[in-house]
Tab-separated table of C-alpha atoms in Angstrom:
chain	number	residue	atom	x	y	z
O	1	MET	CA	74.923	113.652	203.844
O	2	SER	CA	72.368	113.364	206.497
O	3	ALA	CA	71.822	112.251	210.041
O	4	LEU	CA	70.452	108.937	208.851
O	5	GLU	CA	73.661	107.771	207.241
O	6	PRO	CA	75.754	104.817	208.403
O	7	SER	CA	78.154	107.431	209.714
O	8	ASP	CA	75.978	107.860	212.797
O	9	VAL	CA	75.511	104.151	213.473
O	10	ARG	CA	77.511	102.898	216.383
O	11	VAL	CA	76.407	99.259	216.175
O	12	ALA	CA	77.071	97.468	212.901
O	13	GLY	CA	74.606	94.662	213.556
O	14	HIS	CA	72.706	92.596	216.079
O	15	PRO	CA	71.738	88.947	216.301
O	16	SER	CA	69.181	87.983	213.726
O	17	ALA	CA	66.794	86.759	216.393
O	18	GLU	CA	66.498	90.342	217.627
O	19	VAL	CA	65.567	91.480	214.142
O	20	VAL	CA	63.018	88.873	213.136
O	21	GLY	CA	61.873	87.410	216.423
O	22	GLY	CA	58.435	87.925	217.854
O	23	GLY	CA	59.566	90.932	219.869
O	24	GLY	CA	62.050	92.291	217.341
O	25	ILE	CA	61.740	95.202	214.952
O	26	LEU	CA	59.912	92.927	212.502
O	27	GLY	CA	57.679	91.413	215.140
O	28	ARG	CA	53.938	91.927	214.940
O	29	GLU	CA	53.950	95.089	217.056
O	30	HIS	CA	56.644	96.968	215.124
O	31	ARG	CA	56.607	95.396	211.646
O	32	ALA	CA	54.600	98.048	209.778
O	33	LEU	CA	56.450	100.933	211.400
O	34	SER	CA	59.881	99.363	210.848
O	35	VAL	CA	59.260	98.612	207.180
O	36	GLY	CA	57.741	102.050	206.638
O	37	ILE	CA	60.485	104.166	208.168
O	38	VAL	CA	63.339	102.060	206.784
O	39	THR	CA	61.753	102.479	203.341
O	40	VAL	CA	61.776	106.232	203.901
O	41	VAL	CA	65.488	106.026	204.689
O	42	LEU	CA	66.037	103.941	201.546
O	43	LEU	CA	64.328	106.571	199.397
O	44	ILE	CA	66.289	109.439	200.955
O	45	ALA	CA	69.525	107.486	200.527
O	46	PHE	CA	68.720	106.569	196.931
O	47	GLU	CA	67.882	110.176	196.116
O	48	ALA	CA	71.161	111.374	197.643
O	49	THR	CA	73.239	108.944	195.566
O	50	ALA	CA	71.114	109.341	192.428
O	51	VAL	CA	71.362	113.133	192.387
O	52	GLY	CA	75.144	113.034	192.172
O	53	THR	CA	74.924	110.728	189.164
O	54	ALA	CA	72.235	112.684	187.294
O	55	MET	CA	73.389	116.203	188.218
O	56	PRO	CA	76.091	116.675	185.538
O	57	VAL	CA	73.567	115.955	182.772
O	58	ALA	CA	70.850	118.067	184.409
O	59	ALA	CA	73.176	121.042	184.849
O	60	ARG	CA	74.318	120.919	181.233
O	61	GLU	CA	70.801	120.590	179.799
O	62	LEU	CA	69.548	123.474	181.965
O	63	ASP	CA	72.584	125.590	181.022
O	64	GLY	CA	73.524	125.853	184.684
O	65	VAL	CA	76.938	124.241	185.162
O	66	SER	CA	78.184	127.469	186.756
O	67	LEU	CA	75.468	127.004	189.408
O	68	TYR	CA	76.348	123.342	189.929
O	69	ALA	CA	77.378	123.689	193.594
O	70	PHE	CA	74.309	125.782	194.394
O	71	ALA	CA	72.085	122.840	193.449
O	72	PHE	CA	73.705	120.818	196.246
O	73	SER	CA	74.101	123.540	198.858
O	74	ALA	CA	70.463	124.690	198.542
O	75	TYR	CA	69.422	121.334	199.991
O	76	PHE	CA	71.726	121.594	202.998
O	77	THR	CA	70.804	125.220	203.673
O	78	THR	CA	67.062	124.682	204.036
O	79	SER	CA	67.481	121.347	205.829
O	80	LEU	CA	69.140	123.232	208.715
O	81	PHE	CA	65.947	125.191	209.295
O	82	GLY	CA	63.834	122.065	208.888
O	83	MET	CA	65.824	120.207	211.555
O	84	VAL	CA	65.321	122.895	214.195
O	85	VAL	CA	61.611	123.255	213.446
O	86	ALA	CA	61.116	119.477	213.460
O	87	GLY	CA	62.830	119.122	216.841
O	88	GLN	CA	60.462	121.579	218.500
O	89	TRP	CA	57.441	120.305	216.584
O	90	ALA	CA	58.119	116.710	217.634
O	91	ASP	CA	58.841	117.573	221.278
O	92	ARG	CA	55.684	119.627	221.678
O	93	ARG	CA	53.142	117.878	219.444
O	94	GLY	CA	54.698	114.565	218.489
O	95	PRO	CA	56.624	113.517	215.370
O	96	LEU	CA	53.606	112.591	213.216
O	97	GLY	CA	53.016	116.033	211.746
O	98	ALA	CA	56.678	116.711	211.015
O	99	LEU	CA	57.069	113.296	209.394
O	100	GLY	CA	54.017	113.653	207.153
O	101	VAL	CA	54.805	117.218	206.091
O	102	GLY	CA	58.476	116.361	205.631
O	103	ILE	CA	57.883	113.397	203.330
O	104	SER	CA	55.327	115.387	201.333
O	105	GLY	CA	57.704	118.346	201.017
O	106	PHE	CA	60.539	116.064	199.989
O	107	ALA	CA	58.378	114.579	197.216
O	108	ALA	CA	57.154	118.023	196.116
O	109	GLY	CA	60.746	119.247	195.818
O	110	LEU	CA	61.654	116.258	193.667
O	111	LEU	CA	58.750	116.985	191.318
O	112	LEU	CA	59.687	120.662	191.088
O	113	SER	CA	63.293	119.820	190.214
O	114	GLY	CA	62.251	117.097	187.783
O	115	THR	CA	59.997	119.457	185.823
O	116	ALA	CA	62.220	122.549	186.080
O	117	PRO	CA	62.522	124.610	182.865
O	118	ASN	CA	65.713	126.317	184.071
O	119	MET	CA	68.463	125.946	186.646
O	120	TRP	CA	67.068	128.401	189.182
O	121	THR	CA	63.764	126.517	189.299
O	122	PHE	CA	65.752	123.316	189.721
O	123	ILE	CA	67.606	124.876	192.663
O	124	ALA	CA	64.292	125.984	194.198
O	125	GLY	CA	63.132	122.376	194.040
O	126	ARG	CA	66.297	121.253	195.807
O	127	ALA	CA	65.603	123.840	198.533
O	128	VAL	CA	62.084	122.458	199.048
O	129	GLN	CA	63.587	118.967	199.196
O	130	GLY	CA	66.022	120.067	201.868
O	131	LEU	CA	63.281	121.548	204.045
O	132	GLY	CA	61.330	118.298	203.833
O	133	GLY	CA	64.448	116.212	204.410
O	134	GLY	CA	65.334	118.180	207.534
O	135	LEU	CA	61.865	117.591	208.970
O	136	VAL	CA	62.022	113.870	208.191
O	137	ILE	CA	65.499	113.286	209.638
O	138	VAL	CA	64.631	114.584	213.094
O	139	ALA	CA	61.109	113.131	213.120
O	140	LEU	CA	62.371	109.624	212.387
O	141	TYR	CA	64.769	109.695	215.315
O	142	VAL	CA	62.001	110.870	217.617
O	143	VAL	CA	59.743	108.079	216.339
O	144	MET	CA	62.479	105.549	216.979
O	145	GLY	CA	63.061	106.855	220.496
O	146	ARG	CA	59.373	106.706	221.418
O	147	ALA	CA	58.099	103.630	219.588
O	148	TYR	CA	60.959	101.190	220.251
O	149	PRO	CA	62.286	99.956	223.595
O	150	ALA	CA	65.941	100.583	224.329
O	151	ARG	CA	66.894	96.992	223.470
O	152	LEU	CA	65.618	97.426	219.885
O	153	GLN	CA	67.011	100.876	219.163
O	154	PRO	CA	70.529	99.665	218.192
O	155	THR	CA	68.892	97.227	215.769
O	156	MET	CA	66.934	100.054	214.165
O	157	MET	CA	70.132	102.085	213.890
O	158	ALA	CA	71.726	99.141	212.105
O	159	ALA	CA	68.700	99.001	209.782
O	160	PHE	CA	69.173	102.704	209.040
O	161	ALA	CA	72.802	101.949	208.183
O	162	ALA	CA	71.807	99.162	205.809
O	163	GLY	CA	69.315	101.559	204.275
O	164	TRP	CA	72.243	103.745	203.227
O	165	VAL	CA	74.785	101.120	202.218
O	166	VAL	CA	72.585	99.376	199.650
O	167	PRO	CA	71.558	102.523	197.692
O	168	SER	CA	75.152	103.775	197.717
O	169	VAL	CA	76.133	100.656	195.770
O	170	VAL	CA	73.175	100.217	193.402
O	171	GLY	CA	71.975	103.834	193.264
O	172	PRO	CA	74.569	105.098	190.765
O	173	LEU	CA	73.897	102.176	188.423
O	174	VAL	CA	70.117	102.656	188.519
O	175	ALA	CA	70.280	106.444	188.271
O	176	GLY	CA	72.854	106.307	185.480
O	177	THR	CA	70.792	103.835	183.477
O	178	VAL	CA	67.623	105.915	183.918
O	179	THR	CA	69.498	109.090	182.958
O	180	GLU	CA	70.929	107.542	179.806
O	181	GLN	CA	67.791	105.673	178.691
O	182	LEU	CA	64.912	107.901	179.841
O	183	GLY	CA	66.526	111.211	180.777
O	184	TRP	CA	67.688	112.815	184.006
O	185	ARG	CA	64.219	114.164	184.845
O	186	TRP	CA	62.915	110.676	185.566
O	187	VAL	CA	65.479	110.256	188.346
O	188	PHE	CA	63.584	112.999	190.203
O	189	ILE	CA	60.033	112.412	188.982
O	190	GLY	CA	60.100	108.668	189.611
O	191	ILE	CA	60.896	108.778	193.352
O	192	PRO	CA	57.718	110.618	194.539
O	193	ALA	CA	55.579	107.766	193.236
O	194	LEU	CA	57.447	105.461	195.607
O	195	VAL	CA	56.655	107.681	198.610
O	196	VAL	CA	53.064	106.429	198.759
O	197	PHE	CA	54.102	103.028	200.135
O	198	PRO	CA	56.098	104.206	203.168
O	199	LEU	CA	53.479	106.859	203.928
O	200	ALA	CA	50.763	104.207	203.981
O	201	LEU	CA	52.781	102.127	206.456
O	202	ALA	CA	54.630	104.657	208.577
O	203	LEU	CA	52.000	107.318	209.273
O	204	PRO	CA	49.245	105.084	210.730
O	205	ALA	CA	51.826	103.175	212.778
O	206	THR	CA	53.358	106.437	214.003
O	207	ARG	CA	49.923	107.741	214.971
O	208	ARG	CA	49.313	104.589	216.979
O	209	MET	CA	52.712	104.267	218.679
O	210	ALA	CA	54.407	107.670	218.834
O	211	SER	CA	51.894	110.477	218.356
O	212	GLY	CA	51.275	113.392	220.676
O	213	PRO	CA	53.666	115.070	223.114
O	214	ALA	CA	56.085	112.955	225.125
O	215	ASP	CA	54.227	113.810	228.348
O	216	PRO	CA	50.519	114.268	227.564
O	217	SER	CA	49.828	115.459	231.123
O	218	ALA	CA	52.346	118.310	230.941
O	219	PRO	CA	51.338	121.723	229.573
O	220	VAL	CA	52.396	122.244	225.957
O	221	GLU	CA	55.255	124.721	225.810
O	222	PRO	CA	55.264	127.358	223.067
O	223	PHE	CA	57.806	127.120	220.295
O	224	ASP	CA	61.188	128.640	221.116
O	225	ARG	CA	61.037	131.609	218.779
O	226	ARG	CA	64.612	132.619	219.501
O	227	ARG	CA	65.966	129.263	218.424
O	228	ILE	CA	63.766	129.149	215.326
O	229	GLY	CA	64.849	132.696	214.501
O	230	LEU	CA	68.503	131.718	214.763
O	231	ALA	CA	67.899	128.704	212.523
O	232	LEU	CA	66.168	130.923	209.967
O	233	ALA	CA	69.074	133.367	210.160
O	234	ILE	CA	71.508	130.525	209.412
O	235	SER	CA	69.495	129.362	206.407
O	236	VAL	CA	68.941	132.820	204.939
O	237	GLY	CA	72.503	133.921	205.701
O	238	ALA	CA	74.011	130.838	204.076
O	239	GLY	CA	71.723	131.319	201.083
O	240	LEU	CA	72.848	134.939	200.648
O	241	LEU	CA	76.505	133.903	200.810
O	242	GLN	CA	75.868	131.254	198.169
O	243	TYR	CA	74.134	133.759	195.921
O	244	ALA	CA	76.953	136.258	196.333
O	245	GLY	CA	79.486	133.560	195.469
O	246	GLN	CA	77.660	132.596	192.285
O	247	ASP	CA	77.109	136.173	191.055
O	248	LEU	CA	80.629	137.610	191.073
O	249	ARG	CA	79.949	141.329	190.693
O	250	TRP	CA	80.579	144.367	192.880
O	251	LEU	CA	76.906	144.398	193.848
O	252	SER	CA	77.395	140.934	195.321
O	253	VAL	CA	79.128	142.596	198.259
O	254	LEU	CA	75.672	143.540	199.579
O	255	PRO	CA	74.209	140.003	199.866
O	256	PHE	CA	77.598	138.801	201.132
O	257	ALA	CA	77.604	141.374	203.942
O	258	ALA	CA	73.991	140.623	204.805
O	259	GLY	CA	74.768	136.908	204.925
O	260	VAL	CA	77.691	137.419	207.294
O	261	ALA	CA	75.572	139.677	209.513
O	262	LEU	CA	72.898	136.986	209.809
O	263	LEU	CA	75.260	134.071	210.326
O	264	GLY	CA	77.522	135.695	212.921
O	265	PRO	CA	75.136	135.854	215.907
O	266	ALA	CA	73.548	132.509	214.997
O	267	VAL	CA	76.753	130.470	215.015
O	268	ALA	CA	79.234	132.480	217.084
O	269	GLY	CA	77.209	134.810	219.303
O	270	ARG	CA	76.621	134.542	223.025
O	271	ARG	CA	73.379	132.581	222.479
O	272	ALA	CA	74.494	130.755	219.352
O	273	LEU	CA	73.301	127.329	218.248
O	274	LEU	CA	76.855	125.941	218.433
O	275	PRO	CA	78.830	125.350	221.675
O	276	HIS	CA	80.973	128.241	222.858
O	277	GLY	CA	84.505	127.880	221.526
O	278	THR	CA	83.564	125.840	218.459
O	279	TRP	CA	85.189	128.156	215.914
O	280	ARG	CA	88.522	128.236	217.755
O	281	GLY	CA	88.577	124.482	218.346
O	282	ALA	CA	88.359	124.563	222.135
O	283	ARG	CA	89.128	121.177	223.655
O	284	GLY	CA	86.348	118.699	224.186
O	285	LEU	CA	82.830	119.140	222.855
O	286	PRO	CA	83.510	122.286	220.758
O	287	SER	CA	86.233	120.452	218.827
O	288	VAL	CA	83.954	117.457	218.302
O	289	VAL	CA	81.306	119.715	216.752
O	290	LEU	CA	83.891	121.580	214.673
O	291	LEU	CA	85.475	118.365	213.422
O	292	ARG	CA	82.090	117.107	212.250
O	293	GLY	CA	81.710	120.180	210.059
O	294	ILE	CA	85.263	120.044	208.713
O	295	ALA	CA	85.045	116.369	207.775
O	296	ALA	CA	81.552	116.451	206.296
O	297	GLY	CA	81.953	119.739	204.453
O	298	SER	CA	85.297	119.053	202.796
O	299	PHE	CA	84.338	115.537	201.757
O	300	ILE	CA	80.844	116.319	200.448
O	301	VAL	CA	82.073	119.266	198.374
O	302	ALA	CA	84.718	117.131	196.720
O	303	GLU	CA	82.329	114.218	196.223
O	304	SER	CA	79.771	116.496	194.567
O	305	PHE	CA	82.259	117.475	191.846
O	306	VAL	CA	83.678	114.012	191.135
O	307	PRO	CA	80.901	112.900	188.727
O	308	LEU	CA	80.974	116.241	186.891
O	309	MET	CA	84.744	115.994	186.506
O	310	LEU	CA	84.597	112.456	185.149
O	311	VAL	CA	81.756	113.221	182.723
O	312	THR	CA	83.108	116.483	181.350
O	313	GLN	CA	86.850	115.860	181.471
O	314	ARG	CA	87.167	112.120	180.850
O	315	GLY	CA	84.014	111.492	178.819
O	316	LEU	CA	82.507	108.867	181.130
O	317	THR	CA	78.810	108.112	181.023
O	318	PRO	CA	76.762	109.185	184.065
O	319	THR	CA	76.508	105.523	185.071
O	320	MET	CA	80.249	104.930	185.070
O	321	ALA	CA	80.942	108.241	186.790
O	322	GLY	CA	78.485	107.353	189.556
O	323	LEU	CA	79.891	103.865	189.953
O	324	SER	CA	83.300	105.349	190.693
O	325	LEU	CA	81.869	106.337	194.089
O	326	ALA	CA	79.778	103.220	194.695
O	327	VAL	CA	82.290	101.172	196.676
O	328	GLY	CA	82.565	104.034	199.149
O	329	GLY	CA	79.327	103.015	200.858
O	330	ALA	CA	80.811	99.670	201.831
O	331	THR	CA	84.141	101.074	203.042
O	332	TRP	CA	82.315	103.802	205.010
O	333	ALA	CA	80.372	101.100	206.852
O	334	LEU	CA	83.620	99.191	207.382
O	335	GLY	CA	85.291	102.224	208.925
O	336	SER	CA	82.267	102.699	211.171
O	337	SER	CA	82.424	99.102	212.344
O	338	VAL	CA	86.168	99.319	213.041
O	339	GLN	CA	85.742	102.249	215.434
O	340	ALA	CA	82.920	100.411	217.231
O	341	ARG	CA	85.191	97.592	218.448
O	342	PRO	CA	85.684	97.852	222.223
O	343	ARG	CA	89.457	97.477	222.044
O	344	MET	CA	89.673	100.509	219.730
O	345	GLU	CA	88.156	102.881	222.291
O	346	ALA	CA	91.561	103.705	223.789
O	347	TYR	CA	92.775	104.755	220.343
O	348	ARG	CA	89.737	106.803	219.270
O	349	GLU	CA	91.556	110.131	219.069
O	350	ARG	CA	94.355	108.557	217.037
O	351	MET	CA	91.813	106.875	214.741
O	352	MET	CA	90.181	110.215	214.053
O	353	VAL	CA	93.509	111.806	213.147
O	354	VAL	CA	94.308	108.936	210.793
O	355	GLY	CA	90.802	109.140	209.347
O	356	MET	CA	91.211	112.815	208.472
O	357	ILE	CA	94.571	112.086	206.825
O	358	LEU	CA	92.859	109.449	204.660
O	359	VAL	CA	90.092	111.902	203.747
O	360	ALA	CA	92.601	114.590	202.755
O	361	LEU	CA	94.599	112.054	200.748
O	362	ALA	CA	91.495	110.917	198.838
O	363	ILE	CA	90.494	114.491	197.984
O	364	VAL	CA	93.960	115.481	196.766
O	365	VAL	CA	94.370	112.320	194.655
O	366	ALA	CA	90.966	112.498	192.930
O	367	PRO	CA	91.782	115.377	190.507
O	368	SER	CA	94.852	113.504	189.254
O	369	VAL	CA	92.491	112.018	186.629
O	370	LEU	CA	92.504	115.428	184.948
O	371	VAL	CA	95.756	114.111	183.467
O	372	ALA	CA	94.741	111.847	180.584
O	373	ALA	CA	97.452	109.284	181.378
O	374	VAL	CA	95.986	108.595	184.837
O	375	PRO	CA	93.396	105.765	184.741
O	376	VAL	CA	89.935	106.709	185.986
O	377	TRP	CA	89.850	103.799	188.430
O	378	VAL	CA	92.229	105.845	190.580
O	379	VAL	CA	89.206	107.897	191.673
O	380	ALA	CA	87.342	104.761	192.795
O	381	VAL	CA	90.303	103.585	194.860
O	382	ALA	CA	90.903	107.014	196.355
O	383	TRP	CA	87.247	107.396	197.282
O	384	ALA	CA	87.115	103.970	198.891
O	385	VAL	CA	90.028	105.016	201.106
O	386	GLY	CA	88.438	108.387	201.892
O	387	CYS	CA	85.109	106.807	202.805
O	388	PHE	CA	86.875	104.402	205.173
O	389	GLY	CA	88.376	107.406	206.933
O	390	MET	CA	84.997	109.153	207.032
O	391	GLY	CA	83.409	106.078	208.591
O	392	MET	CA	85.867	106.249	211.476
O	393	VAL	CA	85.711	110.018	211.948
O	394	ILE	CA	82.019	110.797	211.557
O	395	THR	CA	80.804	107.929	213.712
O	396	SER	CA	83.366	108.791	216.371
O	397	THR	CA	82.060	112.365	216.574
O	398	SER	CA	78.602	110.979	217.385
O	399	VAL	CA	80.014	108.651	220.031
O	400	LEU	CA	82.112	111.365	221.687
O	401	LEU	CA	79.248	113.862	221.587
O	402	LEU	CA	77.111	111.576	223.748
O	403	LYS	CA	80.004	110.896	226.125
O	404	LEU	CA	80.714	114.603	226.600
O	405	SER	CA	77.075	115.681	226.978
O	406	ALA	CA	75.055	115.760	230.173
O	407	PRO	CA	71.721	113.913	229.747
O	408	GLN	CA	69.740	117.160	229.734
O	409	GLU	CA	72.025	118.605	227.046
O	410	ALA	CA	72.200	115.636	224.674
O	411	GLY	CA	69.378	116.892	222.454
O	412	ALA	CA	70.736	120.409	222.028
O	413	ASN	CA	74.271	119.147	221.458
O	414	SER	CA	73.071	116.597	218.888
O	415	ALA	CA	71.312	119.418	217.060
O	416	ALA	CA	74.537	121.441	217.157
O	417	LEU	CA	76.390	118.526	215.581
O	418	GLN	CA	73.889	118.385	212.719
O	419	ILE	CA	73.971	122.162	212.293
O	420	SER	CA	77.763	122.081	212.047
O	421	ASP	CA	77.475	119.323	209.439
O	422	GLY	CA	74.853	121.064	207.304
O	423	LEU	CA	76.251	124.579	207.647
O	424	SER	CA	79.736	123.461	206.673
O	425	ASN	CA	78.316	121.692	203.621
O	426	ALA	CA	76.453	124.815	202.560
O	427	LEU	CA	79.296	127.297	203.136
O	428	LEU	CA	82.062	125.182	201.622
O	429	LEU	CA	79.869	124.339	198.633
O	430	ALA	CA	79.256	128.063	198.198
O	431	ALA	CA	82.994	128.780	198.320
O	432	GLY	CA	83.851	125.889	196.027
O	433	GLY	CA	81.091	126.812	193.610
O	434	ALA	CA	82.248	130.432	193.478
O	435	ALA	CA	85.829	129.377	192.729
O	436	PHE	CA	84.596	126.894	190.120
O	437	ALA	CA	82.512	129.565	188.371
O	438	ALA	CA	85.267	132.184	188.587
O	439	LEU	CA	87.710	129.954	186.690
O	440	GLY	CA	85.280	129.234	183.885
O	441	GLY	CA	83.664	126.103	185.265
O	442	GLY	CA	80.388	127.006	183.580
O	443	SER	CA	81.941	126.525	180.169
O	444	VAL	CA	83.145	122.998	180.907
O	445	THR	CA	80.630	121.258	178.673
O	446	GLY	CA	82.255	118.194	177.189
O	447	PRO	CA	85.122	115.751	177.312
O	448	THR	CA	87.324	118.347	175.621
O	449	GLY	CA	86.650	120.964	178.287
O	450	SER	CA	89.546	123.387	178.565
O	451	HIS	CA	89.312	124.433	182.191
O	452	PRO	CA	90.710	121.699	184.445
O	453	GLY	CA	91.830	124.482	186.781
O	454	ALA	CA	88.163	125.041	187.645
O	455	PHE	CA	88.194	121.626	189.302
O	456	LEU	CA	91.585	122.049	190.956
O	457	VAL	CA	90.401	125.143	192.847
O	458	VAL	CA	87.642	123.009	194.321
O	459	PHE	CA	89.580	119.879	195.273
O	460	LEU	CA	92.867	121.316	196.537
O	461	PRO	CA	91.338	123.794	199.044
O	462	MET	CA	89.001	121.052	200.293
O	463	ALA	CA	92.006	118.793	200.834
O	464	ALA	CA	93.591	121.573	202.896
O	465	VAL	CA	90.387	121.920	204.942
O	466	ALA	CA	90.356	118.169	205.572
O	467	LEU	CA	94.017	118.237	206.603
O	468	SER	CA	93.247	120.963	209.150
O	469	GLY	CA	90.897	118.440	210.716
O	470	THR	CA	93.880	116.440	211.957
O	471	TRP	CA	94.687	119.279	214.377
O	472	VAL	CA	91.069	119.495	215.537
O	473	ALA	CA	90.853	115.691	215.920
O	474	ALA	CA	93.765	115.831	218.371
O	475	ARG	CA	91.715	118.162	220.590
O	476	VAL	CA	88.460	116.214	220.941
O	477	ARG	CA	89.257	114.840	224.380
O	478	GLU	CA	89.084	117.055	227.430
O	479	ARG	CA	92.329	117.330	229.361
């Protein structure tokens, strides 16, 4: 998941007059930009939901089921680097360049994956996608902050939320139908053609309303090489750990050690990109950042394996497997709206604890469908409950982050929140993928697959990780 999801939207909606009125986001001044950037969000959201539906078929046809998790984690790994670069690029030279390069890179990655002759080429395409996605995510927020007055920014956040809810419901159906009728490659190849429209709208409008540095009269500062170096160390280190986890040989100790050596200073050193005390769950901001990673990582890893489990173990079509997760978009938005009610503010910490319990419960219930007597709709119900919990938890971490950050630190702390999110996704996907491969997950090729344990070693540890989040959630407020 990304920073443009409904999870980060604090306001569920605004009066319609604010949206369509003369001075609203669809007024004459902002119409082209609003339609363009919301379309970008729609495409990113559709791709995220479509990939999960098409991935089981793609992995089997490319003989790469054992690398299944790597195809997801490669995206998150490179997006971390893209986010840091985009933040500095946008601050110093404006968001236009990062937005244009990001959308182009995202489309190029889709084409590379869609035409891949083997799984490693497919993974390379996902890595290119992630780099482009990271650039786009940050650039869009900068565009919104510069081009829209404060009174319209909550409305744009609500539009971003809607841009995720709709694809989460219809995306699996569309992607499943395309996969079954035309082939999985068209799920990837078809999206780049749709990029032309938002580019034609968003880039000229961005050039007109939000180009250049924030203060044109101020001298342009050089890029912070230390911060970019740390971001690169995180991406390369996470990639090495993923590779070591997928290639379970004695020689894999070398990339594993190199990965740890790169990640250590970047995430836990004196000048790390995460707040001091994050890894030990220090009260306040460090626990908020840690909780974001725990919730996002455990949930995304489990969600990535649900379609594969349903296709290979229960014989569902890609469409039906994807639809099992579709209702989650609506319940996620519902959970987000519940936490936004003013009277719930006094109970925010308690809501977050309850939310993590719901997430853990959903993850531990999902693999019960490995037992043939359990109906597959159990997964849909469990995931609806888990997404409701995620809506409360993830949105609350964004709200608390702003409350606990001084104005001059809000940008850096927001970046730390996203880094925790993406890094946790990458590392837990690497761990889950390694366990899946070690128990013969790569040979799970049909509805008679004989290795249900390969799925259990993914879901049960992730449930334990989510449950640990209840302790962290109780520490998010400073005493």
